[in-house]
Short mmCIF file of C-alpha atoms in Angstrom, two decimals:
data_model
loop_
_atom_site.label_atom_id
_atom_site.label_comp_id
_atom_site.label_asym_id
_atom_site.label_seq_id
_atom_site.Cartn_x
_atom_site.Cartn_y
_atom_site.Cartn_z
CA MET A 241 -53.12 -36.13 51.23
CA LYS A 242 -51.46 -39.30 52.12
CA SER A 243 -52.58 -42.71 50.86
CA THR A 244 -51.83 -46.02 51.17
CA VAL A 245 -53.07 -49.16 49.71
CA GLU A 246 -53.58 -52.83 51.21
CA SER A 247 -54.10 -56.01 49.12
CA VAL A 248 -57.16 -57.74 50.20
CA SER A 249 -57.57 -60.53 47.65
CA PRO A 250 -55.37 -61.08 44.50
CA THR A 251 -58.49 -59.13 42.87
CA LYS A 252 -59.11 -56.44 45.14
CA VAL A 253 -57.17 -53.67 47.18
CA ARG A 254 -57.99 -51.38 49.87
CA LEU A 255 -57.03 -47.56 49.42
CA ILE A 256 -56.36 -45.29 52.85
CA VAL A 257 -56.60 -42.11 52.59
CA GLU A 258 -56.06 -39.41 55.02
CA VAL A 259 -57.20 -35.81 53.84
CA PRO A 260 -56.08 -32.66 55.62
CA PHE A 261 -59.07 -30.16 55.99
CA GLU A 262 -57.32 -27.25 54.33
CA GLU A 263 -57.65 -29.40 50.96
CA LEU A 264 -61.40 -29.94 51.39
CA LYS A 265 -61.72 -26.13 51.09
CA PRO A 266 -62.71 -25.96 47.35
CA SER A 267 -65.45 -28.53 47.62
CA LEU A 268 -66.18 -26.58 51.27
CA ASP A 269 -67.19 -23.24 49.26
CA ALA A 270 -68.58 -24.91 46.24
CA ALA A 271 -70.98 -26.69 49.34
CA TYR A 272 -71.79 -23.40 50.66
CA GLN A 273 -72.76 -21.71 47.22
CA SER A 274 -74.75 -24.43 46.21
CA ILE A 275 -76.95 -23.77 49.47
CA ALA A 276 -76.76 -20.07 49.35
CA GLN A 277 -78.64 -20.78 45.75
CA GLN A 278 -81.40 -22.97 47.42
CA ILE A 279 -82.24 -20.63 50.21
CA VAL A 280 -84.03 -17.56 50.89
CA VAL A 281 -82.88 -15.45 53.65
CA PRO A 282 -84.18 -11.81 54.87
CA GLY A 283 -81.55 -9.27 53.93
CA PHE A 284 -79.64 -11.06 51.41
CA ARG A 285 -79.71 -11.54 48.03
CA LYS A 286 -80.14 -15.42 46.50
CA GLY A 287 -76.74 -17.13 46.09
CA LYS A 288 -74.96 -14.14 48.27
CA VAL A 289 -75.72 -15.67 51.89
CA PRO A 290 -72.49 -15.34 54.02
CA PRO A 291 -71.32 -18.87 55.39
CA GLN A 292 -71.94 -18.21 58.96
CA VAL A 293 -75.42 -17.25 58.35
CA ILE A 294 -76.03 -20.53 56.34
CA ASP A 295 -74.57 -22.77 59.50
CA GLN A 296 -76.96 -20.66 61.74
CA ARG A 297 -79.99 -21.69 59.41
CA VAL A 298 -79.39 -24.98 57.96
CA GLY A 299 -76.52 -25.98 60.02
CA ARG A 300 -72.91 -27.13 59.37
CA GLY A 301 -73.12 -30.49 58.81
CA PRO A 302 -75.54 -30.44 55.62
CA VAL A 303 -72.55 -28.13 54.56
CA LEU A 304 -69.96 -30.69 55.32
CA GLU A 305 -72.01 -33.70 54.37
CA GLU A 306 -72.28 -31.87 50.40
CA ALA A 307 -68.55 -30.77 50.54
CA ILE A 308 -67.17 -34.70 51.57
CA ASN A 309 -69.40 -35.97 48.60
CA ASP A 310 -68.22 -33.63 46.06
CA ALA A 311 -64.75 -34.33 47.06
CA LEU A 312 -64.71 -37.89 47.73
CA PRO A 313 -64.46 -39.01 43.74
CA LYS A 314 -61.67 -36.65 42.85
CA LEU A 315 -59.83 -37.71 46.22
CA TYR A 316 -60.31 -41.26 45.21
CA SER A 317 -59.12 -40.68 41.78
CA GLN A 318 -55.72 -39.15 43.19
CA ALA A 319 -55.26 -41.89 45.63
CA VAL A 320 -55.76 -44.64 42.43
CA GLN A 321 -52.93 -42.55 40.49
CA ASP A 322 -50.76 -41.91 43.27
CA ASN A 323 -50.53 -45.52 44.02
CA GLN A 324 -50.82 -47.10 40.45
CA VAL A 325 -53.99 -48.56 41.21
CA LYS A 326 -55.50 -50.77 38.06
CA ALA A 327 -58.90 -50.14 39.31
CA ILE A 328 -61.60 -52.27 37.85
CA GLY A 329 -65.13 -50.79 38.25
CA ARG A 330 -66.53 -48.48 41.33
CA PRO A 331 -64.86 -48.76 44.45
CA GLU A 332 -67.00 -49.05 47.78
CA VAL A 333 -66.29 -46.12 49.57
CA ASP A 334 -66.19 -45.63 53.48
CA VAL A 335 -65.58 -42.72 55.55
CA THR A 336 -63.84 -44.01 58.58
CA GLU A 337 -63.20 -40.53 60.37
CA PHE A 338 -63.72 -37.11 60.08
CA ASN A 339 -62.71 -34.02 62.05
CA ASP A 340 -64.20 -30.74 61.42
CA LYS A 341 -61.26 -28.14 60.22
CA GLU A 342 -58.92 -31.08 61.41
CA SER A 343 -58.73 -33.85 58.89
CA LEU A 344 -60.89 -36.87 57.07
CA GLN A 345 -59.63 -40.40 56.62
CA PHE A 346 -61.73 -42.45 54.33
CA SER A 347 -60.92 -45.98 52.99
CA ALA A 348 -62.32 -47.00 49.45
CA GLU A 349 -62.16 -51.17 48.23
CA VAL A 350 -62.31 -51.90 44.38
CA GLU A 351 -61.19 -54.60 42.05
CA VAL A 352 -58.20 -54.49 40.40
CA ARG A 353 -56.45 -55.91 37.38
CA PRO A 354 -55.05 -59.23 38.59
CA GLU A 355 -50.80 -59.44 38.69
CA ILE A 356 -50.40 -62.53 36.60
CA THR A 357 -47.10 -64.11 35.37
CA LEU A 358 -47.00 -65.14 31.38
CA PRO A 359 -44.26 -67.84 30.48
CA ASP A 360 -42.67 -68.01 27.57
CA LEU A 361 -45.55 -68.31 24.73
CA ASP A 362 -43.48 -68.47 21.39
CA GLY A 363 -43.59 -71.63 19.69
CA ILE A 364 -46.64 -72.66 21.68
CA GLU A 365 -48.26 -76.05 19.84
CA ALA A 366 -51.68 -76.37 19.40
CA GLY A 367 -53.78 -78.86 17.29
CA VAL A 368 -56.49 -78.25 14.90
CA ASP A 369 -58.72 -80.41 12.30
CA ASP A 370 -57.82 -81.14 8.70
CA ILE A 371 -59.02 -78.91 5.80
CA ALA A 372 -61.85 -81.33 4.42
CA ILE A 373 -63.61 -80.51 1.02
CA GLY A 374 -66.30 -83.31 0.14
CA ASP A 375 -67.83 -83.71 -3.09
CA ASP A 376 -71.41 -83.35 -1.73
CA GLU A 377 -70.09 -79.75 -0.47
CA VAL A 378 -69.02 -78.70 -4.44
CA THR A 379 -72.11 -80.45 -5.74
CA GLU A 380 -74.49 -78.11 -3.25
CA GLN A 381 -72.82 -74.99 -4.73
CA ILE A 382 -73.06 -75.96 -7.97
CA GLU A 383 -76.81 -76.91 -7.57
CA ALA A 384 -77.28 -73.29 -5.96
CA LEU A 385 -75.70 -71.82 -8.98
CA ARG A 386 -77.99 -73.69 -11.55
CA GLN A 387 -80.80 -72.95 -9.25
CA ARG A 388 -79.80 -69.07 -9.48
CA PHE A 389 -80.01 -69.73 -13.80
CA GLY A 390 -83.34 -71.66 -13.47
CA SER A 391 -86.97 -71.16 -15.00
CA LEU A 392 -89.96 -71.87 -13.43
CA ASN A 393 -92.66 -73.64 -15.65
CA PRO A 394 -96.28 -73.68 -14.81
CA VAL A 395 -97.46 -77.52 -14.40
CA GLU A 396 -100.87 -79.19 -14.70
CA ARG A 397 -100.90 -81.35 -12.19
CA ALA A 398 -100.76 -82.06 -8.15
CA VAL A 399 -97.92 -80.15 -6.03
CA GLN A 400 -94.98 -82.49 -5.27
CA ASP A 401 -91.80 -81.70 -3.13
CA LYS A 402 -89.34 -79.17 -4.46
CA ASP A 403 -92.07 -77.22 -6.21
CA PHE A 404 -92.95 -73.68 -6.47
CA ILE A 405 -96.29 -72.83 -5.67
CA THR A 406 -98.85 -69.99 -4.49
CA ILE A 407 -100.86 -69.94 -1.62
CA ASP A 408 -103.73 -68.36 -0.21
CA LEU A 409 -103.45 -68.42 3.90
CA SER A 410 -106.15 -68.12 6.24
CA ALA A 411 -105.97 -69.10 10.20
CA THR A 412 -108.71 -69.26 12.39
CA LYS A 413 -108.72 -70.12 16.11
CA ASP A 414 -112.31 -71.95 17.29
CA GLY A 415 -113.98 -71.07 14.29
CA GLU A 416 -113.11 -67.12 14.66
CA LYS A 417 -110.73 -65.45 12.13
CA ILE A 418 -107.38 -64.44 13.14
CA GLU A 419 -107.23 -60.95 11.07
CA GLU A 420 -103.53 -60.58 11.10
CA ALA A 421 -103.00 -64.03 10.30
CA GLN A 422 -104.91 -63.90 6.62
CA ALA A 423 -102.42 -63.69 3.41
CA THR A 424 -102.93 -64.05 -0.18
CA GLY A 425 -100.54 -64.56 -3.22
CA LEU A 426 -97.77 -66.03 -1.34
CA SER A 427 -94.98 -67.58 -3.27
CA TYR A 428 -93.37 -70.75 -1.65
CA GLN A 429 -91.03 -73.30 -2.28
CA VAL A 430 -92.32 -76.84 -0.96
CA GLY A 431 -90.14 -78.44 1.41
CA SER A 432 -87.84 -75.53 2.52
CA GLY A 433 -90.10 -75.27 5.84
CA GLN A 434 -89.85 -71.36 5.70
CA LEU A 435 -93.63 -70.67 7.15
CA LEU A 436 -95.79 -72.93 9.27
CA ASP A 437 -95.29 -76.43 10.57
CA GLY A 438 -97.28 -79.05 8.63
CA LEU A 439 -98.02 -76.53 5.44
CA ASP A 440 -95.35 -78.73 3.02
CA GLU A 441 -97.57 -82.18 4.11
CA ALA A 442 -100.86 -80.31 3.83
CA VAL A 443 -99.97 -79.10 0.28
CA ILE A 444 -98.52 -82.01 -1.31
CA GLY A 445 -100.90 -83.50 -3.66
CA LEU A 446 -103.19 -80.57 -4.31
CA SER A 447 -103.68 -78.86 -7.68
CA ALA A 448 -104.47 -75.99 -8.02
CA ASP A 449 -107.55 -74.06 -6.74
CA GLU A 450 -107.78 -76.96 -4.21
CA SER A 451 -107.71 -76.57 -0.29
CA ALA A 452 -106.90 -78.26 2.82
CA THR A 453 -106.93 -77.38 6.89
CA PHE A 454 -104.23 -78.21 9.09
CA THR A 455 -103.38 -77.63 12.81
CA THR A 456 -100.44 -75.73 13.45
CA GLN A 457 -98.75 -72.93 15.96
CA LEU A 458 -98.27 -69.70 14.77
CA VAL A 459 -95.01 -68.01 15.28
CA GLY A 460 -96.17 -64.45 15.80
CA GLY A 461 -99.19 -62.09 17.21
CA GLU A 462 -101.18 -62.46 20.22
CA LEU A 463 -101.78 -65.85 19.74
CA LYS A 464 -98.49 -66.97 19.35
CA GLY A 465 -97.54 -70.62 20.34
CA GLU A 466 -100.96 -71.49 20.70
CA ASP A 467 -102.92 -74.17 18.44
CA VAL A 468 -105.09 -72.68 15.15
CA GLN A 469 -106.40 -74.50 12.23
CA VAL A 470 -105.30 -72.72 9.11
CA GLU A 471 -106.83 -73.48 5.67
CA VAL A 472 -104.54 -73.13 2.55
CA LYS A 473 -105.50 -73.28 -1.15
CA VAL A 474 -102.91 -73.48 -3.71
CA THR A 475 -103.69 -71.09 -6.91
CA ALA A 476 -100.46 -71.65 -9.17
CA VAL A 477 -97.89 -74.70 -9.16
CA LYS A 478 -94.62 -74.21 -11.12
CA GLU A 479 -91.64 -77.05 -11.25
CA GLN A 480 -87.97 -75.50 -11.72
CA GLU A 481 -86.16 -76.52 -14.71
CA LEU A 482 -82.48 -76.29 -14.12
CA PRO A 483 -80.23 -75.55 -16.88
CA GLU A 484 -77.42 -78.29 -17.85
CA PHE A 485 -74.12 -78.36 -16.23
CA ASP A 486 -71.84 -78.22 -19.18
CA ASP A 487 -69.45 -75.71 -21.01
CA ASP A 488 -72.13 -73.61 -22.16
CA PHE A 489 -73.97 -73.20 -18.48
CA ALA A 490 -69.69 -72.35 -17.59
CA GLN A 491 -69.56 -69.60 -19.97
CA THR A 492 -72.97 -67.97 -19.04
CA ALA A 493 -72.76 -68.17 -15.36
CA SER A 494 -69.28 -67.43 -14.78
CA GLU A 495 -65.98 -66.24 -16.27
CA PHE A 496 -64.80 -69.98 -17.02
CA ASP A 497 -64.65 -71.62 -20.80
CA THR A 498 -65.36 -74.69 -18.86
CA ALA A 499 -67.62 -76.94 -16.54
CA GLU A 500 -64.24 -78.32 -15.18
CA GLU A 501 -62.76 -75.30 -14.63
CA LEU A 502 -66.06 -73.63 -12.70
CA THR A 503 -65.95 -77.12 -10.63
CA ALA A 504 -62.28 -76.29 -9.52
CA ASP A 505 -63.29 -72.89 -8.61
CA VAL A 506 -65.82 -73.87 -6.59
CA ARG A 507 -63.69 -76.22 -4.62
CA GLY A 508 -61.04 -73.35 -4.36
CA ARG A 509 -63.18 -71.18 -3.07
CA LEU A 510 -64.80 -73.55 -0.71
CA GLU A 511 -61.03 -74.52 0.51
CA ARG A 512 -60.25 -70.86 0.84
CA GLY A 513 -63.45 -70.52 3.26
CA LYS A 514 -62.49 -73.79 5.16
CA ARG A 515 -58.82 -72.15 5.65
CA LEU A 516 -60.33 -69.32 7.40
CA GLU A 517 -62.60 -71.48 9.55
CA GLN A 518 -59.05 -73.11 10.48
CA ALA A 519 -57.84 -70.10 11.16
CA GLY A 520 -60.03 -69.40 13.53
CA ASP A 521 -60.45 -72.73 15.02
CA ALA A 522 -56.38 -72.17 15.86
CA ARG A 523 -56.82 -68.94 17.49
CA ASP A 524 -59.10 -70.50 19.77
CA ALA A 525 -56.59 -73.39 20.41
CA VAL A 526 -53.68 -71.18 21.13
CA LEU A 527 -55.59 -69.06 22.95
CA GLU A 528 -57.12 -71.79 25.02
CA LYS A 529 -53.40 -73.66 25.46
CA ILE A 530 -52.64 -70.25 26.96
CA LEU A 531 -55.18 -70.48 29.56
CA THR A 532 -54.05 -73.50 30.51
CA MET A 533 -50.81 -72.47 30.91
CA VAL A 534 -51.21 -69.18 33.12
CA ASP A 535 -52.99 -68.73 36.45
CA VAL A 536 -55.15 -65.81 36.14
CA PRO A 537 -57.65 -64.72 39.19
CA VAL A 538 -60.75 -63.67 38.07
CA PRO A 539 -62.47 -60.58 39.77
CA GLU A 540 -66.05 -61.57 41.41
CA GLY A 541 -67.82 -58.15 40.29
CA LEU A 542 -66.70 -58.17 36.90
CA LEU A 543 -67.53 -61.86 36.37
CA THR A 544 -70.71 -60.63 37.41
CA ASP A 545 -71.14 -58.19 35.21
CA GLU A 546 -70.08 -60.29 32.33
CA LEU A 547 -72.77 -63.17 33.54
CA ALA A 548 -75.51 -60.53 33.47
CA ALA A 549 -74.45 -59.11 30.27
CA ARG A 550 -74.20 -62.67 28.51
CA ARG A 551 -77.45 -63.47 29.83
CA GLU A 552 -79.21 -60.18 28.63
CA ASN A 553 -77.83 -60.70 24.83
CA LEU A 554 -79.43 -64.26 24.91
CA GLU A 555 -82.73 -63.21 26.13
CA GLN A 556 -82.91 -60.69 23.00
CA GLN A 557 -81.74 -63.27 20.79
CA LEU A 558 -84.56 -65.40 22.22
CA GLY A 559 -87.13 -62.65 21.96
CA TYR A 560 -86.11 -61.68 18.40
CA SER A 561 -86.70 -65.54 17.73
CA GLY A 562 -89.77 -65.98 19.36
CA MET A 563 -88.04 -68.95 21.75
CA THR A 564 -88.68 -69.30 25.07
CA PHE A 565 -85.79 -70.29 27.69
CA ALA A 566 -87.18 -73.75 28.18
CA GLN A 567 -86.94 -74.38 24.32
CA PHE A 568 -83.23 -73.33 23.84
CA LEU A 569 -82.58 -75.57 26.72
CA GLU A 570 -84.14 -78.59 24.78
CA GLY A 571 -82.31 -77.38 21.56
CA GLU A 572 -79.28 -77.08 23.29
CA GLU A 573 -79.81 -80.41 25.20
CA GLN A 574 -79.28 -78.90 28.25
CA THR A 575 -80.35 -78.75 31.97
CA GLU A 576 -80.56 -74.78 33.17
CA GLU A 577 -78.15 -75.93 35.86
CA GLU A 578 -75.54 -77.48 33.22
CA PHE A 579 -76.37 -74.29 30.75
CA ASP A 580 -75.40 -72.20 34.26
CA GLU A 581 -72.19 -74.12 34.97
CA ASP A 582 -71.08 -73.75 30.78
CA LEU A 583 -71.84 -69.95 31.16
CA LYS A 584 -69.76 -69.18 33.89
CA LYS A 585 -66.89 -71.25 32.08
CA ARG A 586 -67.50 -69.38 29.22
CA SER A 587 -67.26 -65.79 31.14
CA GLU A 588 -64.45 -66.63 33.36
CA ASP A 589 -61.98 -67.73 30.31
CA ALA A 590 -63.47 -64.44 28.44
CA ILE A 591 -62.25 -62.20 31.66
CA LYS A 592 -59.07 -64.25 31.77
CA ALA A 593 -58.45 -63.86 28.13
CA GLN A 594 -58.81 -60.23 28.07
CA PHE A 595 -56.05 -59.77 30.86
CA VAL A 596 -53.58 -62.04 29.33
CA LEU A 597 -54.01 -60.37 25.88
CA ASP A 598 -53.80 -56.87 27.46
CA MET A 599 -50.38 -57.94 29.12
CA VAL A 600 -49.01 -59.63 25.89
CA ALA A 601 -49.99 -56.24 23.85
CA GLU A 602 -48.30 -54.46 26.46
CA GLN A 603 -45.51 -56.33 26.36
CA GLN A 604 -45.23 -56.00 22.53
CA GLU A 605 -45.75 -52.16 22.80
CA LEU A 606 -48.86 -52.96 20.49
CA SER A 607 -51.27 -49.96 19.40
CA VAL A 608 -53.96 -48.63 17.20
CA ASN A 609 -53.94 -46.77 14.46
CA ASP A 610 -57.27 -44.31 12.77
CA GLN A 611 -57.10 -47.08 9.95
CA GLU A 612 -57.48 -50.07 12.08
CA LEU A 613 -60.02 -48.37 14.36
CA THR A 614 -62.37 -47.25 11.54
CA GLU A 615 -62.06 -50.85 9.44
CA HIS A 616 -63.00 -52.25 13.07
CA ILE A 617 -66.06 -49.95 13.53
CA VAL A 618 -67.26 -50.79 9.98
CA ARG A 619 -67.38 -54.56 10.85
CA HIS A 620 -69.47 -53.71 14.15
CA ALA A 621 -71.39 -51.93 11.84
CA GLN A 622 -72.18 -54.57 9.58
CA ARG A 623 -73.15 -57.14 11.97
CA SER A 624 -75.59 -54.22 13.33
CA SER A 625 -76.91 -53.66 10.06
CA VAL A 626 -76.29 -49.96 10.44
CA SER A 627 -74.03 -47.57 8.95
CA PRO A 628 -70.56 -47.08 9.82
CA ASP A 629 -71.28 -43.22 11.12
CA GLN A 630 -74.31 -43.72 12.61
CA PHE A 631 -72.28 -46.56 14.92
CA ALA A 632 -69.56 -44.13 15.11
CA GLN A 633 -71.83 -41.62 16.56
CA HIS A 634 -73.31 -44.29 18.95
CA ALA A 635 -69.69 -45.23 20.31
CA VAL A 636 -68.80 -41.79 20.74
CA GLU A 637 -72.23 -41.19 22.56
CA ASN A 638 -71.96 -43.60 24.93
CA ASN A 639 -67.99 -43.69 25.45
CA LEU A 640 -67.41 -47.00 23.78
CA VAL A 641 -64.66 -45.88 21.94
CA PRO A 642 -62.33 -46.94 24.45
CA SER A 643 -63.24 -50.66 24.49
CA LEU A 644 -63.32 -50.85 20.68
CA VAL A 645 -59.45 -49.49 20.63
CA SER A 646 -59.27 -52.55 23.39
CA GLU A 647 -61.02 -54.92 21.00
CA VAL A 648 -58.37 -54.20 18.22
CA VAL A 649 -55.24 -54.00 20.41
CA ARG A 650 -56.39 -57.47 22.26
CA GLY A 651 -57.41 -59.24 18.33
CA LYS A 652 -53.21 -58.02 17.19
CA ALA A 653 -52.03 -59.23 20.42
CA LEU A 654 -53.72 -62.58 19.74
CA ALA A 655 -52.84 -62.66 16.23
CA HIS A 656 -48.99 -62.11 17.35
CA LEU A 657 -49.33 -65.11 19.76
CA VAL A 658 -51.00 -67.26 16.61
CA GLU A 659 -48.31 -66.30 14.14
CA ASN A 660 -45.53 -67.53 16.54
CA ALA A 661 -47.14 -70.59 17.57
CA LYS A 662 -46.79 -74.15 16.19
CA VAL A 663 -50.42 -75.21 14.65
CA THR A 664 -50.37 -78.62 13.39
CA ASP A 665 -53.74 -80.36 11.72
CA ALA A 666 -54.74 -83.79 12.32
CA SER A 667 -52.31 -85.33 9.61
CA GLY A 668 -49.46 -83.37 11.39
CA ASN A 669 -48.99 -80.73 8.34
CA GLU A 670 -48.11 -77.24 10.10
CA VAL A 671 -50.90 -74.80 9.19
CA GLU A 672 -49.24 -71.89 7.35
CA LEU A 673 -51.22 -68.70 9.05
CA LYS A 674 -48.22 -65.68 8.88
CA THR A 675 -49.48 -64.92 5.33
CA LEU A 676 -52.95 -66.05 5.50
CA GLN A 677 -55.35 -62.78 3.89
CA PRO A 678 -58.77 -62.00 4.63
CA ASP A 679 -60.10 -63.70 1.76
CA GLY A 680 -58.25 -67.05 2.68
CA THR A 681 -55.36 -66.99 0.09
CA TYR A 682 -51.81 -66.73 1.44
CA ALA A 683 -49.80 -63.74 0.63
CA ASP A 684 -46.21 -64.07 -1.64
CA PRO A 685 -43.59 -62.92 1.09
CA GLU A 686 -40.86 -62.54 -1.59
CA ALA A 687 -43.35 -60.28 -3.83
CA GLU A 688 -44.51 -58.58 -0.26
CA GLN A 689 -40.66 -57.94 0.09
CA ALA A 690 -40.08 -56.76 -3.49
CA ASP A 691 -42.74 -54.52 -3.05
CA THR A 692 -41.25 -53.12 0.59
CA ASP A 693 -37.94 -52.68 -1.29
CA GLU A 694 -38.77 -51.06 -4.28
CA ALA A 695 -41.07 -48.22 -2.49
CA ALA A 696 -37.99 -47.80 0.14
CA ALA A 697 -35.59 -47.29 -2.25
CA PRO A 698 -34.25 -43.53 -3.59
CA ALA A 699 -35.84 -42.34 -6.81
CA GLU A 700 -33.20 -41.93 -9.85
CA GLU A 701 -31.99 -38.50 -10.22
CA PRO A 702 -33.04 -36.93 -13.64
CA ALA A 703 -30.79 -37.15 -16.40
CA LYS A 704 -28.16 -34.21 -17.07
CA ALA A 705 -28.23 -32.35 -19.81
#
């Protein structure tokens, strides 16, 4: 077999393949055997019909067609391998010439990974926002902690904002009761907005055993999105009593002895979280900077697939949330044209980033070990709310393991770029990323080196008697 490759565009090539007829013999034999199993010829057992009889009864043409269809995928794969073509997606194959008992010639156009040239990526400069912890953020965390230790006390008064109430709900449409929209004994905090629009306004001012009716829209069921009338009856009213934030509370709610120490810990945890957010921003900023430095052509077919996948994912999310595409656009304050343009830009950047990170990984000879892949699978499983074993089985059955490995390798490539970049915050301070740990703390390089040296040191020989 002879094969050559021609460049069609920066992201597409054409393979020209010439195959001597004798190389088609295995596929031709398989075609005769397959057809022999499908036909019945008097005087011959099923599956034992000779080729010359098949040619007479069925014709040579169908046999050759089946043989060529069987051979083309293998011949194409061999040509890709021989020419070291970095193919993406499925090829467009065209049989350009075929002479029975002489030769087969076909062409295959396929998208390929573009050839890109990376500049020196060490020391790339990028900027991120400062880390800022507001007093209101600390207060919000402390209030949440106080609420966890608060108590609910019944009150003999009308409902007020922030009260905890027990209610019955009954929805009707044109006077007809909606069976799936009836509920009793629901617990609800006024002002949380977690049930129905208009509920908070309806219950404020009601006392126990009093009712009110309001118009709203259901968030599920056959009448989802339609106006219905809802009667709400308050059956109990409770207010939350929060403990004082003092040293006694700190000792009850935490391992700290004083409220001051607890406050400092809350601020520290917020700072560590912000530090991780800043690291994420740094990764985005470094990658964005690199994409402005590198010319990366995007294969059209790959872009089409990426756009389709992102749209499908968005449609699923909107379906789960009960939101229409029009409502989504309104919330994003975008027109459909602006959304399409933004989606295309993000898809193109994602594809470009994959190509760049793959090349960096190749240059740095990055690989993935079993532990790293397992940890990545566990994270995916947690996001999907399934067990790691279930996700792993799904990945194997759907041939997703190679893509999971690629995700890990690209993550390591991006980490390498970020750690070797110069990232500064808005105040001009350099952001430390090399020793940042998954919990937002910094590792002590000297301690790590000491542990490494200790582990590498030879064990002392036992004392001789």
